[in-house]
Amino acid sequence: KNEVEQSPQNLTAQEGEFITINCSYSVGISALHWLQQHPGGGIVSLFMLSSGKKKHGRLIATINIQEKHSSLHITASHPRDSAVYICAVRFENTGNQFYFGTGTSLTVIP
Amino acid sequence: GAGVSQSPSNKVTEKGKDVELRCDPISGHTALYWYRQRLGQGLEFLIYFQGNSAPDKSGLPSDRFSAERTGESVSTLTIQRTQQEDSAVYLCASSLRTSGRGQETQYFGPGTRLLVL
């Protein structure tokens, strides 16, 4: 069964803290995307991973294919990072369909 | 350049009516996705278009849902005989091309908020 699980569901952090959001999936994938959904609803793509690690500014995303797990890290968190972070997975056995985690709602307090 | 646009931004309709939602992808983007996000829930895949290939309709929840796309331009999602459970935000995304492995960046539109009374 194709499943995507994210944790935690909700996360509150103080400004400056290091944040980790986790995504686990059930079977082999061809791609994993991390998305950011702002309070107004707009969705922005942050990373696409098929292996290894990517970094953009204060954001780092890693994936372990063998363990079927990905993490999104935010260093030196800031209130403007407050958003919902979503893991989206394209499984190898499901054609073009993407499966989404339920999202992690992050609030960074000044 | 212009991003993905969707119209209308909000739609209120009565149960049983048909609605049509529109998506204008980024020019030159061959791939187009429709998703649904119900209140408090995650995104759900509905349908995928790639160029002139037959669309992947595997995510459409019922035969009341249909979508069309002419070439690599505008797409419309039609919901017939709307039900209250169809209330959701309908999101469209496009990407430049596809390798067939889903590795391209998707650019999302702002969504259409549909409320069925």
PDB file of C-alpha atoms in Angstrom:
ATOM      1  CA  LYS A   1       0.000   0.000   0.000  1.00  0.00           C
ATOM      2  CA  ASN A   2       1.292   3.444  -0.908  1.00  0.00           C
ATOM      3  CA  GLU A   3       1.472   5.607   2.203  1.00  0.00           C
ATOM      4  CA  VAL A   4       3.176   8.823   3.223  1.00  0.00           C
ATOM      5  CA  GLU A   5       3.497   9.789   6.861  1.00  0.00           C
ATOM      6  CA  GLN A   6       4.745  13.061   8.254  1.00  0.00           C
ATOM      7  CA  SER A   7       5.740  14.029  11.756  1.00  0.00           C
ATOM      8  CA  PRO A   8       5.171  16.009  13.789  1.00  0.00           C
ATOM      9  CA  GLN A   9       1.726  17.269  12.807  1.00  0.00           C
ATOM     10  CA  ASN A  10       2.261  20.507  14.665  1.00  0.00           C
ATOM     11  CA  LEU A  11       5.451  22.179  15.760  1.00  0.00           C
ATOM     12  CA  THR A  12       6.071  25.369  17.715  1.00  0.00           C
ATOM     13  CA  ALA A  13       9.599  26.718  17.977  1.00  0.00           C
ATOM     14  CA  GLN A  14      11.357  29.775  19.301  1.00  0.00           C
ATOM     15  CA  GLU A  15      13.072  31.979  16.782  1.00  0.00           C
ATOM     16  CA  GLY A  16      16.573  30.733  16.103  1.00  0.00           C
ATOM     17  CA  GLU A  17      15.885  27.089  16.876  1.00  0.00           C
ATOM     18  CA  PHE A  18      16.888  24.233  14.579  1.00  0.00           C
ATOM     19  CA  ILE A  19      13.836  22.463  13.196  1.00  0.00           C
ATOM     20  CA  THR A  20      13.398  18.991  11.749  1.00  0.00           C
ATOM     21  CA  ILE A  21      10.338  17.676   9.943  1.00  0.00           C
ATOM     22  CA  ASN A  22      10.168  14.028   8.981  1.00  0.00           C
ATOM     23  CA  CYS A  23       8.557  12.106   6.134  1.00  0.00           C
ATOM     24  CA  SER A  24       8.364   8.324   5.810  1.00  0.00           C
ATOM     25  CA  TYR A  25       6.943   6.371   2.933  1.00  0.00           C
ATOM     26  CA  SER A  26       6.009   2.779   2.378  1.00  0.00           C
ATOM     27  CA  VAL A  27       7.512   1.559  -0.907  1.00  0.00           C
ATOM     28  CA  GLY A  28      10.015   2.563  -3.556  1.00  0.00           C
ATOM     29  CA  ILE A  29       9.800   6.045  -5.022  1.00  0.00           C
ATOM     30  CA  SER A  30      11.033   7.900  -8.077  1.00  0.00           C
ATOM     31  CA  ALA A  31      10.783  11.359  -6.508  1.00  0.00           C
ATOM     32  CA  LEU A  32      10.069  13.131  -3.239  1.00  0.00           C
ATOM     33  CA  HIS A  33       9.149  16.801  -3.052  1.00  0.00           C
ATOM     34  CA  TRP A  34       8.989  19.157  -0.102  1.00  0.00           C
ATOM     35  CA  LEU A  35       6.391  21.896  -0.420  1.00  0.00           C
ATOM     36  CA  GLN A  36       5.637  24.959   1.662  1.00  0.00           C
ATOM     37  CA  GLN A  37       2.071  26.191   2.048  1.00  0.00           C
ATOM     38  CA  HIS A  38       1.705  29.703   3.386  1.00  0.00           C
ATOM     39  CA  PRO A  39      -1.173  30.761   5.646  1.00  0.00           C
ATOM     40  CA  GLY A  40      -2.907  32.348   2.657  1.00  0.00           C
ATOM     41  CA  GLY A  41      -2.881  28.986   0.902  1.00  0.00           C
ATOM     42  CA  GLY A  42      -0.223  29.481  -1.757  1.00  0.00           C
ATOM     43  CA  ILE A  43       2.064  26.485  -2.314  1.00  0.00           C
ATOM     44  CA  VAL A  44       5.710  26.747  -3.229  1.00  0.00           C
ATOM     45  CA  SER A  45       7.998  23.891  -4.146  1.00  0.00           C
ATOM     46  CA  LEU A  46      11.124  23.830  -1.966  1.00  0.00           C
ATOM     47  CA  PHE A  47      13.034  20.731  -3.010  1.00  0.00           C
ATOM     48  CA  MET A  48      12.911  17.651  -5.206  1.00  0.00           C
ATOM     49  CA  LEU A  49      14.950  14.710  -3.973  1.00  0.00           C
ATOM     50  CA  SER A  50      15.646  11.366  -5.530  1.00  0.00           C
ATOM     51  CA  SER A  51      18.805  10.744  -3.512  1.00  0.00           C
ATOM     52  CA  GLY A  52      21.242  12.426  -1.159  1.00  0.00           C
ATOM     53  CA  LYS A  53      20.922  15.937   0.170  1.00  0.00           C
ATOM     54  CA  LYS A  54      20.053  19.417  -1.053  1.00  0.00           C
ATOM     55  CA  LYS A  55      20.549  22.818   0.544  1.00  0.00           C
ATOM     56  CA  HIS A  56      19.001  26.182  -0.191  1.00  0.00           C
ATOM     57  CA  GLY A  57      19.736  29.002   2.182  1.00  0.00           C
ATOM     58  CA  ARG A  58      18.675  27.916   5.670  1.00  0.00           C
ATOM     59  CA  LEU A  59      16.789  24.899   4.358  1.00  0.00           C
ATOM     60  CA  ILE A  60      18.324  21.441   4.052  1.00  0.00           C
ATOM     61  CA  ALA A  61      16.559  18.346   2.765  1.00  0.00           C
ATOM     62  CA  THR A  62      17.886  14.812   3.007  1.00  0.00           C
ATOM     63  CA  ILE A  63      16.632  11.453   1.851  1.00  0.00           C
ATOM     64  CA  ASN A  64      17.608   7.909   2.797  1.00  0.00           C
ATOM     65  CA  ILE A  65      16.337   5.611   0.073  1.00  0.00           C
ATOM     66  CA  GLN A  66      17.100   2.412   1.968  1.00  0.00           C
ATOM     67  CA  GLU A  67      15.204   3.553   5.066  1.00  0.00           C
ATOM     68  CA  LYS A  68      12.417   5.200   3.006  1.00  0.00           C
ATOM     69  CA  HIS A  69      12.732   8.395   4.977  1.00  0.00           C
ATOM     70  CA  SER A  70      13.319  12.079   4.282  1.00  0.00           C
ATOM     71  CA  SER A  71      13.898  15.031   6.568  1.00  0.00           C
ATOM     72  CA  LEU A  72      13.523  18.757   6.081  1.00  0.00           C
ATOM     73  CA  HIS A  73      15.687  20.895   8.334  1.00  0.00           C
ATOM     74  CA  ILE A  74      15.441  24.608   8.967  1.00  0.00           C
ATOM     75  CA  THR A  75      18.423  26.264  10.587  1.00  0.00           C
ATOM     76  CA  ALA A  76      18.139  29.534  12.544  1.00  0.00           C
ATOM     77  CA  SER A  77      14.360  29.507  12.244  1.00  0.00           C
ATOM     78  CA  HIS A  78      12.512  32.769  11.786  1.00  0.00           C
ATOM     79  CA  PRO A  79       8.841  33.742  12.181  1.00  0.00           C
ATOM     80  CA  ARG A  80       8.532  34.040   8.401  1.00  0.00           C
ATOM     81  CA  ASP A  81       9.211  30.270   8.227  1.00  0.00           C
ATOM     82  CA  SER A  82       5.792  29.738   9.825  1.00  0.00           C
ATOM     83  CA  ALA A  83       3.839  27.680   7.322  1.00  0.00           C
ATOM     84  CA  VAL A  84       2.639  24.163   6.600  1.00  0.00           C
ATOM     85  CA  TYR A  85       5.336  21.908   5.174  1.00  0.00           C
ATOM     86  CA  ILE A  86       4.158  19.061   2.965  1.00  0.00           C
ATOM     87  CA  CYS A  87       5.930  15.948   1.752  1.00  0.00           C
ATOM     88  CA  ALA A  88       4.826  14.702  -1.682  1.00  0.00           C
ATOM     89  CA  VAL A  89       5.916  11.380  -3.095  1.00  0.00           C
ATOM     90  CA  ARG A  90       5.794   9.791  -6.524  1.00  0.00           C
ATOM     91  CA  PHE A  91       5.903   6.042  -6.049  1.00  0.00           C
ATOM     92  CA  GLU A  92       7.536   3.844  -8.661  1.00  0.00           C
ATOM     93  CA  ASN A  93       4.396   1.739  -9.011  1.00  0.00           C
ATOM     94  CA  THR A  94       1.716   4.426  -9.361  1.00  0.00           C
ATOM     95  CA  GLY A  95       2.245   6.117 -12.684  1.00  0.00           C
ATOM     96  CA  ASN A  96       1.876   9.877 -12.523  1.00  0.00           C
ATOM     97  CA  GLN A  97      -0.002  10.090  -9.232  1.00  0.00           C
ATOM     98  CA  PHE A  98       1.524  11.952  -6.304  1.00  0.00           C
ATOM     99  CA  TYR A  99       0.761  11.031  -2.698  1.00  0.00           C
ATOM    100  CA  PHE A 100       0.892  13.686  -0.012  1.00  0.00           C
ATOM    101  CA  GLY A 101       1.580  13.706   3.682  1.00  0.00           C
ATOM    102  CA  THR A 102      -0.927  15.497   5.884  1.00  0.00           C
ATOM    103  CA  GLY A 103       1.532  18.308   6.462  1.00  0.00           C
ATOM    104  CA  THR A 104       3.410  19.754   9.409  1.00  0.00           C
ATOM    105  CA  SER A 105       2.148  23.062  10.707  1.00  0.00           C
ATOM    106  CA  LEU A 106       5.124  25.089  11.926  1.00  0.00           C
ATOM    107  CA  THR A 107       4.851  28.195  14.068  1.00  0.00           C
ATOM    108  CA  VAL A 108       8.013  30.114  14.908  1.00  0.00           C
ATOM    109  CA  ILE A 109       7.616  32.512  17.817  1.00  0.00           C
ATOM    110  CA  PRO A 110       9.722  35.674  17.961  1.00  0.00           C
TER     111      PRO A 110
ATOM    112  CA  GLY B   1       6.947  35.933 -16.064  1.00  0.00           C
ATOM    113  CA  ALA B   2       3.377  35.098 -15.137  1.00  0.00           C
ATOM    114  CA  GLY B   3       2.772  32.156 -12.878  1.00  0.00           C
ATOM    115  CA  VAL B   4      -0.035  29.650 -12.896  1.00  0.00           C
ATOM    116  CA  SER B   5      -3.413  31.341 -12.680  1.00  0.00           C
ATOM    117  CA  GLN B   6      -6.766  29.905 -11.731  1.00  0.00           C
ATOM    118  CA  SER B   7     -10.292  31.202 -11.964  1.00  0.00           C
ATOM    119  CA  PRO B   8     -12.542  31.836 -10.290  1.00  0.00           C
ATOM    120  CA  SER B   9     -10.727  32.351  -7.010  1.00  0.00           C
ATOM    121  CA  ASN B  10     -13.909  31.558  -5.118  1.00  0.00           C
ATOM    122  CA  LYS B  11     -17.081  29.783  -6.172  1.00  0.00           C
ATOM    123  CA  VAL B  12     -20.250  29.219  -4.185  1.00  0.00           C
ATOM    124  CA  THR B  13     -22.810  26.931  -5.752  1.00  0.00           C
ATOM    125  CA  GLU B  14     -25.898  25.013  -4.835  1.00  0.00           C
ATOM    126  CA  LYS B  15     -25.938  21.265  -4.515  1.00  0.00           C
ATOM    127  CA  GLY B  16     -26.753  19.655  -7.837  1.00  0.00           C
ATOM    128  CA  LYS B  17     -25.349  22.422 -10.006  1.00  0.00           C
ATOM    129  CA  ASP B  18     -22.422  21.973 -12.389  1.00  0.00           C
ATOM    130  CA  VAL B  19     -19.235  24.014 -11.950  1.00  0.00           C
ATOM    131  CA  GLU B  20     -16.276  24.638 -14.211  1.00  0.00           C
ATOM    132  CA  LEU B  21     -12.872  25.604 -12.893  1.00  0.00           C
ATOM    133  CA  ARG B  22     -10.131  26.996 -15.072  1.00  0.00           C
ATOM    134  CA  CYS B  23      -6.351  26.745 -14.959  1.00  0.00           C
ATOM    135  CA  ASP B  24      -3.877  28.717 -17.055  1.00  0.00           C
ATOM    136  CA  PRO B  25      -0.460  27.049 -16.774  1.00  0.00           C
ATOM    137  CA  ILE B  26       2.871  28.734 -17.273  1.00  0.00           C
ATOM    138  CA  SER B  27       3.545  29.130 -20.980  1.00  0.00           C
ATOM    139  CA  GLY B  28       5.631  26.260 -22.309  1.00  0.00           C
ATOM    140  CA  HIS B  29       4.819  23.900 -19.452  1.00  0.00           C
ATOM    141  CA  THR B  30       3.828  20.588 -20.927  1.00  0.00           C
ATOM    142  CA  ALA B  31       2.674  18.909 -17.717  1.00  0.00           C
ATOM    143  CA  LEU B  32      -0.397  19.945 -15.750  1.00  0.00           C
ATOM    144  CA  TYR B  33      -1.833  18.513 -12.539  1.00  0.00           C
ATOM    145  CA  TRP B  34      -5.130  19.049 -10.747  1.00  0.00           C
ATOM    146  CA  TYR B  35      -5.314  18.481  -6.987  1.00  0.00           C
ATOM    147  CA  ARG B  36      -7.990  18.821  -4.335  1.00  0.00           C
ATOM    148  CA  GLN B  37      -7.490  19.930  -0.738  1.00  0.00           C
ATOM    149  CA  ARG B  38     -10.411  19.496   1.609  1.00  0.00           C
ATOM    150  CA  LEU B  39     -10.512  21.583   4.753  1.00  0.00           C
ATOM    151  CA  GLY B  40      -7.974  20.319   7.267  1.00  0.00           C
ATOM    152  CA  GLN B  41      -6.811  17.522   4.986  1.00  0.00           C
ATOM    153  CA  GLY B  42      -3.877  16.833   2.717  1.00  0.00           C
ATOM    154  CA  LEU B  43      -3.725  17.290  -1.016  1.00  0.00           C
ATOM    155  CA  GLU B  44      -5.254  14.643  -3.231  1.00  0.00           C
ATOM    156  CA  PHE B  45      -4.181  13.983  -6.801  1.00  0.00           C
ATOM    157  CA  LEU B  46      -7.017  14.203  -9.323  1.00  0.00           C
ATOM    158  CA  ILE B  47      -5.684  14.168 -12.883  1.00  0.00           C
ATOM    159  CA  TYR B  48      -2.486  14.660 -14.893  1.00  0.00           C
ATOM    160  CA  PHE B  49      -1.966  15.938 -18.430  1.00  0.00           C
ATOM    161  CA  GLN B  50       1.278  15.632 -20.369  1.00  0.00           C
ATOM    162  CA  GLY B  51       1.394  17.253 -23.779  1.00  0.00           C
ATOM    163  CA  ASN B  52      -0.899  15.509 -26.221  1.00  0.00           C
ATOM    164  CA  SER B  53      -0.793  12.171 -24.400  1.00  0.00           C
ATOM    165  CA  ALA B  54      -3.920  10.634 -22.911  1.00  0.00           C
ATOM    166  CA  PRO B  55      -4.464  12.084 -19.418  1.00  0.00           C
ATOM    167  CA  ASP B  56      -3.962  10.067 -16.260  1.00  0.00           C
ATOM    168  CA  LYS B  57      -7.402  10.171 -14.661  1.00  0.00           C
ATOM    169  CA  SER B  58      -6.646   7.697 -11.901  1.00  0.00           C
ATOM    170  CA  GLY B  59      -7.314  10.201  -9.107  1.00  0.00           C
ATOM    171  CA  LEU B  60     -10.757  11.391 -10.164  1.00  0.00           C
ATOM    172  CA  PRO B  61     -13.109  10.444  -7.303  1.00  0.00           C
ATOM    173  CA  SER B  62     -16.233   9.815  -9.391  1.00  0.00           C
ATOM    174  CA  ASP B  63     -17.632  10.098 -12.899  1.00  0.00           C
ATOM    175  CA  ARG B  64     -19.052  13.490 -11.947  1.00  0.00           C
ATOM    176  CA  PHE B  65     -15.516  14.823 -12.301  1.00  0.00           C
ATOM    177  CA  SER B  66     -13.916  15.439 -15.677  1.00  0.00           C
ATOM    178  CA  ALA B  67     -11.134  17.582 -17.044  1.00  0.00           C
ATOM    179  CA  GLU B  68      -9.933  18.729 -20.413  1.00  0.00           C
ATOM    180  CA  ARG B  69      -6.833  20.333 -21.755  1.00  0.00           C
ATOM    181  CA  THR B  70      -6.250  21.458 -25.303  1.00  0.00           C
ATOM    182  CA  GLY B  71      -2.636  20.871 -26.238  1.00  0.00           C
ATOM    183  CA  GLU B  72      -0.353  22.611 -23.760  1.00  0.00           C
ATOM    184  CA  SER B  73      -2.708  25.436 -22.850  1.00  0.00           C
ATOM    185  CA  VAL B  74      -5.665  26.038 -20.597  1.00  0.00           C
ATOM    186  CA  SER B  75      -7.285  23.245 -18.637  1.00  0.00           C
ATOM    187  CA  THR B  76     -10.793  23.077 -17.238  1.00  0.00           C
ATOM    188  CA  LEU B  77     -12.011  20.859 -14.412  1.00  0.00           C
ATOM    189  CA  THR B  78     -15.748  20.227 -14.466  1.00  0.00           C
ATOM    190  CA  ILE B  79     -17.763  18.884 -11.584  1.00  0.00           C
ATOM    191  CA  GLN B  80     -21.282  17.830 -12.466  1.00  0.00           C
ATOM    192  CA  ARG B  81     -24.169  17.615 -10.001  1.00  0.00           C
ATOM    193  CA  THR B  82     -22.051  18.997  -7.192  1.00  0.00           C
ATOM    194  CA  GLN B  83     -22.327  17.525  -3.706  1.00  0.00           C
ATOM    195  CA  GLN B  84     -21.445  19.096  -0.373  1.00  0.00           C
ATOM    196  CA  GLU B  85     -18.448  16.782  -0.061  1.00  0.00           C
ATOM    197  CA  ASP B  86     -17.013  18.418  -3.189  1.00  0.00           C
ATOM    198  CA  SER B  87     -16.358  21.575  -1.143  1.00  0.00           C
ATOM    199  CA  ALA B  88     -12.608  22.057  -1.189  1.00  0.00           C
ATOM    200  CA  VAL B  89      -9.783  24.087  -2.653  1.00  0.00           C
ATOM    201  CA  TYR B  90      -8.954  22.899  -6.145  1.00  0.00           C
ATOM    202  CA  LEU B  91      -5.322  23.480  -7.056  1.00  0.00           C
ATOM    203  CA  CYS B  92      -3.633  23.351 -10.407  1.00  0.00           C
ATOM    204  CA  ALA B  93       0.103  22.942 -10.947  1.00  0.00           C
ATOM    205  CA  SER B  94       2.263  22.877 -14.044  1.00  0.00           C
ATOM    206  CA  SER B  95       5.810  21.813 -14.796  1.00  0.00           C
ATOM    207  CA  LEU B  96       8.138  22.422 -17.684  1.00  0.00           C
ATOM    208  CA  ARG B  97       8.485  18.856 -18.900  1.00  0.00           C
ATOM    209  CA  THR B  98       8.400  15.380 -17.522  1.00  0.00           C
ATOM    210  CA  SER B  99      10.975  12.647 -17.430  1.00  0.00           C
ATOM    211  CA  GLY B 100       8.213  10.265 -16.504  1.00  0.00           C
ATOM    212  CA  ARG B 101       9.584  10.029 -12.956  1.00  0.00           C
ATOM    213  CA  GLY B 102       7.941  13.080 -11.367  1.00  0.00           C
ATOM    214  CA  GLN B 103      11.207  14.884 -10.697  1.00  0.00           C
ATOM    215  CA  GLU B 104      10.299  18.254 -12.162  1.00  0.00           C
ATOM    216  CA  THR B 105       9.438  21.270 -10.026  1.00  0.00           C
ATOM    217  CA  GLN B 106       5.724  21.934  -9.949  1.00  0.00           C
ATOM    218  CA  TYR B 107       4.448  25.497  -9.919  1.00  0.00           C
ATOM    219  CA  PHE B 108       1.151  25.848  -8.141  1.00  0.00           C
ATOM    220  CA  GLY B 109      -1.697  28.195  -8.839  1.00  0.00           C
ATOM    221  CA  PRO B 110      -3.518  30.029  -6.031  1.00  0.00           C
ATOM    222  CA  GLY B 111      -6.436  27.613  -6.135  1.00  0.00           C
ATOM    223  CA  THR B 112     -10.192  27.891  -6.472  1.00  0.00           C
ATOM    224  CA  ARG B 113     -12.160  27.667  -3.234  1.00  0.00           C
ATOM    225  CA  LEU B 114     -15.383  25.819  -3.958  1.00  0.00           C
ATOM    226  CA  LEU B 115     -18.245  25.822  -1.493  1.00  0.00           C
ATOM    227  CA  VAL B 116     -21.273  23.676  -2.232  1.00  0.00           C
ATOM    228  CA  LEU B 117     -24.317  24.636  -0.190  1.00  0.00           C
TER     229      LEU B 117
END
